[in-house]
Short mmCIF file of C-alpha atoms in Angstrom, two decimals:
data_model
loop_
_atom_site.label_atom_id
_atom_site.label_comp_id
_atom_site.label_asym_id
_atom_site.label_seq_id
_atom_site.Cartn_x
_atom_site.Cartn_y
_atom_site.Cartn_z
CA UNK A 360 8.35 56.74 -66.92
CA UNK A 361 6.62 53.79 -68.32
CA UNK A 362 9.81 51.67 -67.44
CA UNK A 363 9.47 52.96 -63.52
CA UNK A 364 6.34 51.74 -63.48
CA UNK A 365 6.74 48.48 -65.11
CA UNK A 366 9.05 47.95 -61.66
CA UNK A 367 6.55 48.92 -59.21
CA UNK A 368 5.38 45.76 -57.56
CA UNK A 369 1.09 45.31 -57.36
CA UNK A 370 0.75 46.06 -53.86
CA UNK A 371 2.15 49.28 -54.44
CA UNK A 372 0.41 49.69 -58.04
CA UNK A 373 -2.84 49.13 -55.89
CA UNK A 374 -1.94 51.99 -53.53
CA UNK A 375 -1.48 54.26 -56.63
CA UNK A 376 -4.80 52.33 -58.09
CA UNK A 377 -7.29 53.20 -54.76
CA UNK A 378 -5.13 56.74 -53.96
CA UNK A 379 -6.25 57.71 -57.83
CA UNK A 380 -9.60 56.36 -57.62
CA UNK A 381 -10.31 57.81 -54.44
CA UNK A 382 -9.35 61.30 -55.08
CA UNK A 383 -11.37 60.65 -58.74
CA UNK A 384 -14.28 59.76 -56.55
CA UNK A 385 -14.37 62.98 -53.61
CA UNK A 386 -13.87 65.52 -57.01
CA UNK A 387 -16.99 63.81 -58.44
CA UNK A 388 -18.91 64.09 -54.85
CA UNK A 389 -17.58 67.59 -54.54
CA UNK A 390 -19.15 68.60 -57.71
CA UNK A 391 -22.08 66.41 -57.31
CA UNK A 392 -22.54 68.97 -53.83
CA UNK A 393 -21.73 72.00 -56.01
CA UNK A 394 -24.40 71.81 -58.70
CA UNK A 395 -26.92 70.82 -55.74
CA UNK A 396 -25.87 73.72 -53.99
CA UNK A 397 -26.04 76.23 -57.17
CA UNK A 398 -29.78 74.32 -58.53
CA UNK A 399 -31.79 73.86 -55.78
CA UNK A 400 -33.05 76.76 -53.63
CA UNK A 401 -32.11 77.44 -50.50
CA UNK A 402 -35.39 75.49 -49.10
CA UNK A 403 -34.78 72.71 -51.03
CA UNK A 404 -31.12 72.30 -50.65
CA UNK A 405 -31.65 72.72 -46.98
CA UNK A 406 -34.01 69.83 -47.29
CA UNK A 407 -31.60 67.76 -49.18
CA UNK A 408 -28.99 67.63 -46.55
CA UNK A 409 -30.78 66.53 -43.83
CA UNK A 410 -32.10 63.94 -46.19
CA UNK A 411 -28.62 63.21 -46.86
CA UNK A 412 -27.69 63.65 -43.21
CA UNK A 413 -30.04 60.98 -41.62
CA UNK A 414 -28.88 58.38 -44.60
CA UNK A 415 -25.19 58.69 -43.59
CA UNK A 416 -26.53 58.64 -39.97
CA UNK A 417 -28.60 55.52 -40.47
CA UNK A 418 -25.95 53.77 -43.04
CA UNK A 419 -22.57 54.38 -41.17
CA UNK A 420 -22.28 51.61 -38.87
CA UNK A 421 -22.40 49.12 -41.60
CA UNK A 422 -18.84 50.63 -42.80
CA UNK A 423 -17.61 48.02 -40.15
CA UNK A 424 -19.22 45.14 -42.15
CA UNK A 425 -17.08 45.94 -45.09
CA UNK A 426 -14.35 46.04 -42.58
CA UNK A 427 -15.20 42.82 -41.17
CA UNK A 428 -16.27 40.77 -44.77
CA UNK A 429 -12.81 42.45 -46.11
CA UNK A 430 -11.19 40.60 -43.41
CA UNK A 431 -12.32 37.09 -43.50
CA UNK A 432 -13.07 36.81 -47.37
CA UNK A 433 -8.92 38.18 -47.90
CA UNK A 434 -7.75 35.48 -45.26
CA UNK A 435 -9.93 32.90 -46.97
CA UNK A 436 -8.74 34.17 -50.98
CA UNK A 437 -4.63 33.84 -48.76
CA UNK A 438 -5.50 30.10 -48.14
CA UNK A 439 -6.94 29.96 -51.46
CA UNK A 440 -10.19 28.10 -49.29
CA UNK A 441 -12.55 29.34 -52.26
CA UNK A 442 -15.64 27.26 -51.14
CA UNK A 443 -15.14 29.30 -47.81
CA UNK A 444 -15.49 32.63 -49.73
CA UNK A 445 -18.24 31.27 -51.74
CA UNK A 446 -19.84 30.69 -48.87
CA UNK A 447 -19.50 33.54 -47.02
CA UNK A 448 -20.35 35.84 -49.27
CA UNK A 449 -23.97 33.62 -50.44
CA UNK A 450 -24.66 33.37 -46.81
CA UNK A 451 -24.28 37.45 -46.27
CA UNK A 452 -26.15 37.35 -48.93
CA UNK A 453 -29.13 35.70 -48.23
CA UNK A 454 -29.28 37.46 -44.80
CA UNK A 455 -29.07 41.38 -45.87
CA UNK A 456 -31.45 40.62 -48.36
CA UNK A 457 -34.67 40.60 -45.77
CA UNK A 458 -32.86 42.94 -43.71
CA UNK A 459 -32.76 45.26 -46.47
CA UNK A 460 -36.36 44.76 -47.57
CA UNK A 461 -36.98 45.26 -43.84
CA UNK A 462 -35.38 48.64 -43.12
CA UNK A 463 -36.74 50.06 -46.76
CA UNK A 464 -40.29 49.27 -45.65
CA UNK A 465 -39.83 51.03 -42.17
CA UNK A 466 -38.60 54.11 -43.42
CA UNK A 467 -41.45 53.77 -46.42
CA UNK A 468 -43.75 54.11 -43.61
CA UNK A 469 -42.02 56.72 -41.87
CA UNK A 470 -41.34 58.80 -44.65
CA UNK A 471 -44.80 61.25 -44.13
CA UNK A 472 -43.86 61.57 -40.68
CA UNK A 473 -39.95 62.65 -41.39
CA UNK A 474 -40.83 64.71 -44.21
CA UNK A 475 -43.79 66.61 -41.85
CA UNK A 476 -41.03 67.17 -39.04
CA UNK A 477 -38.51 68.13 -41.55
CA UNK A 478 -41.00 70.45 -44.03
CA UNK A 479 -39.94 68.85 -46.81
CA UNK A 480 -42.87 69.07 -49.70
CA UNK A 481 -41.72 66.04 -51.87
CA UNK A 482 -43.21 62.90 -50.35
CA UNK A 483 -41.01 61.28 -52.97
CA UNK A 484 -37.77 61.88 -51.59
CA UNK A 485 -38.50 59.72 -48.27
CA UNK A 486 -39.51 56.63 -50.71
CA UNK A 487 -36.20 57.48 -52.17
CA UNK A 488 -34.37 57.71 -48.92
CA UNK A 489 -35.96 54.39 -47.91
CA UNK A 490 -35.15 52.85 -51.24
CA UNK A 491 -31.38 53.94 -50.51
CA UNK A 492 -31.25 53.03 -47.00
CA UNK A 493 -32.65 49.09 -48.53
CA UNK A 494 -29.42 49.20 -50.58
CA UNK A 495 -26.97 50.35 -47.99
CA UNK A 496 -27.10 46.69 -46.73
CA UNK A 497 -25.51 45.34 -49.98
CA UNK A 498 -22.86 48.12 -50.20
CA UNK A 499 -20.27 46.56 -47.97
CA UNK A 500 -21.31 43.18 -48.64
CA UNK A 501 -19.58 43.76 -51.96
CA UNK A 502 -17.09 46.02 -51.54
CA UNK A 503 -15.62 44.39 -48.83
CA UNK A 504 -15.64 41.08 -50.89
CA UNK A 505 -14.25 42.84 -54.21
CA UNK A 506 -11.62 44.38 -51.21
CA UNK A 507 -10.45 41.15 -50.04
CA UNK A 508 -10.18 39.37 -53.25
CA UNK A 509 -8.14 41.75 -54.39
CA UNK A 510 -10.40 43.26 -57.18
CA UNK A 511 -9.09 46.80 -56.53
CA UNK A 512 -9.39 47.72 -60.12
CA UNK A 513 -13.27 46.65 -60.03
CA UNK A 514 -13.44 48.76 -56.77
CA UNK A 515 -12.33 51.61 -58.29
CA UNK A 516 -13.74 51.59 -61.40
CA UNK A 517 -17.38 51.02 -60.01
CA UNK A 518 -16.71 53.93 -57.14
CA UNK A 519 -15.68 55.93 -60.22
CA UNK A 520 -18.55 55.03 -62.55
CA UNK A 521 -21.03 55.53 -59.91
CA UNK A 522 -19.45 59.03 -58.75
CA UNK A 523 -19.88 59.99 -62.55
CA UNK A 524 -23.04 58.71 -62.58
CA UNK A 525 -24.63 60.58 -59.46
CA UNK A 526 -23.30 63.76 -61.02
CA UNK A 527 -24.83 62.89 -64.45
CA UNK A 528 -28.28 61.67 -63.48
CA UNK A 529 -28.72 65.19 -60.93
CA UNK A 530 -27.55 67.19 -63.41
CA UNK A 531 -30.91 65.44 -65.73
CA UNK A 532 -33.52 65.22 -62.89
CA UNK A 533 -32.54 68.75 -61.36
CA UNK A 534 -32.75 70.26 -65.00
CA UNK A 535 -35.65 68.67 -65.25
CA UNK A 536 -37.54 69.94 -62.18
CA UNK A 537 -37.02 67.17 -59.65
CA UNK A 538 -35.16 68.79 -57.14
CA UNK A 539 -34.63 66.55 -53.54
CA UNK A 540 -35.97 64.13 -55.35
CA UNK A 541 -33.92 64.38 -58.51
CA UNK A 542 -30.61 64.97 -56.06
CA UNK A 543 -31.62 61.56 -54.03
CA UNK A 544 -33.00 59.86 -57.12
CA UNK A 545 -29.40 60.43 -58.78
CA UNK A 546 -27.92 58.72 -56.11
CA UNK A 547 -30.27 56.33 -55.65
CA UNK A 548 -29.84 54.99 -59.41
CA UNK A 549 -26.04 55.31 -59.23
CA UNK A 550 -25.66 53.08 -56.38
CA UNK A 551 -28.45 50.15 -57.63
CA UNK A 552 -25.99 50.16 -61.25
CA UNK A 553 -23.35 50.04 -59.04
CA UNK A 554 -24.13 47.38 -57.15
CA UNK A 555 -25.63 45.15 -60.31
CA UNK A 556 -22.37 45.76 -61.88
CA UNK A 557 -20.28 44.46 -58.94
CA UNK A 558 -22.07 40.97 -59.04
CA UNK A 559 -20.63 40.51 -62.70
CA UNK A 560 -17.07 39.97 -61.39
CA UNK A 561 -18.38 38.14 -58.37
CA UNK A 562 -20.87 35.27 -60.22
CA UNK A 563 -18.49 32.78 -59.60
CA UNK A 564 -18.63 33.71 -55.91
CA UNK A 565 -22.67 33.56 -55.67
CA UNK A 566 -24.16 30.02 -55.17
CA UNK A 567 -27.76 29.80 -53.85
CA UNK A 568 -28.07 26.23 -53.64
#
């Protein structure tokens, strides 16, 4: 067995790598949907998902910007032009960074007026959803640069950790009376290590000068 696999080349070690990780990942957010689902009331987990619903609704389109930064940074890594992907990816950067602050602050000052429509008694839980909505800028700004470098074993490894991690911290704040909020806080401090993890394999990438 361990001789077969010595012989598989890396581009199909990395299927096996992101098929693995991937499957890893959906049993985490299965379970992650489970214990929300057996924890929370029927109110509250009601409450949750349309939470949850307007955050995928909101954060979707910039799936294509992982897409698109996946693109350039792999053709860039192909030429080995490594200024190029420095470049890109400190320009992205710098330009999600207000856009991020931007959309958080909107939906901060939103958030009474969702949570009214939607009845949803933790005010809490729309600061969260704004806080996660900031950091869906960042996302595929470094996934799709980990992507097109090649860093599949990073990728997977932080989806992973952060899939573990969302189940771990709801399990804590839901046991510990949070509820939406716990659920959203969960994820909401999953994805923020997530994302301060992925710029450890990417420093060399970052210049701000």
């Amino acid at each position: 067995m361990i001789r077969y696999i010595s012989k598989i080349d890396s581009f199909h070690k990395n299927i096996i790598l992101v098929f693995l990780g991937t499957s890893l990942v959906n049993v985490f957010n299965l379970l992650y949907q489970l214990l929300i689902a057996h924890r929370m009331s029927s109110v509250d987990f009601a409450g949750f998902n349309s939470l949850l619903a307007i955050f995928v609704l909101v954060s979707a389109p910039l799936a294509t910007l992982q897409v698109t930064v996946a693109k350039y940074i792999a053709e860039f890594n192909a030429q080995n032009q490594i200024r190029k992907v420095k470049g890109l990816l400190s320009n992205l950067i710098r330009k999600i960074f207000p856009l991020s602050v931007v959309t958080f602050f909107i939906f901060s000052f939103l958030s009474p007026y969702i949570m009214d429509k939607l009845k949803i008694y933790s005010i809490s839980a729309g600061y969260i959803l704004a806080a996660l909505l900031g950091l869906s800028w960042f996302i595929p700004v470094l996934s799709g640069t980990l992507q097109g470098l090649e860093l599949f074993k990073w990728l997977m490894s932080l989806a992973v950790i952060g899939g573990a991690l969302k189940l771990l911290f709801a399990f804590l704040f839901i046991n510990l009376g949070f509820n939406i909020a716990g659920g959203l806080g969960a994820f909401l401090l999953a994805s923020l290590i997530g994302i301060i993890i992925s710029f450890f394999p990417l420093k060399s990438f970052l210049s701000f000068k």
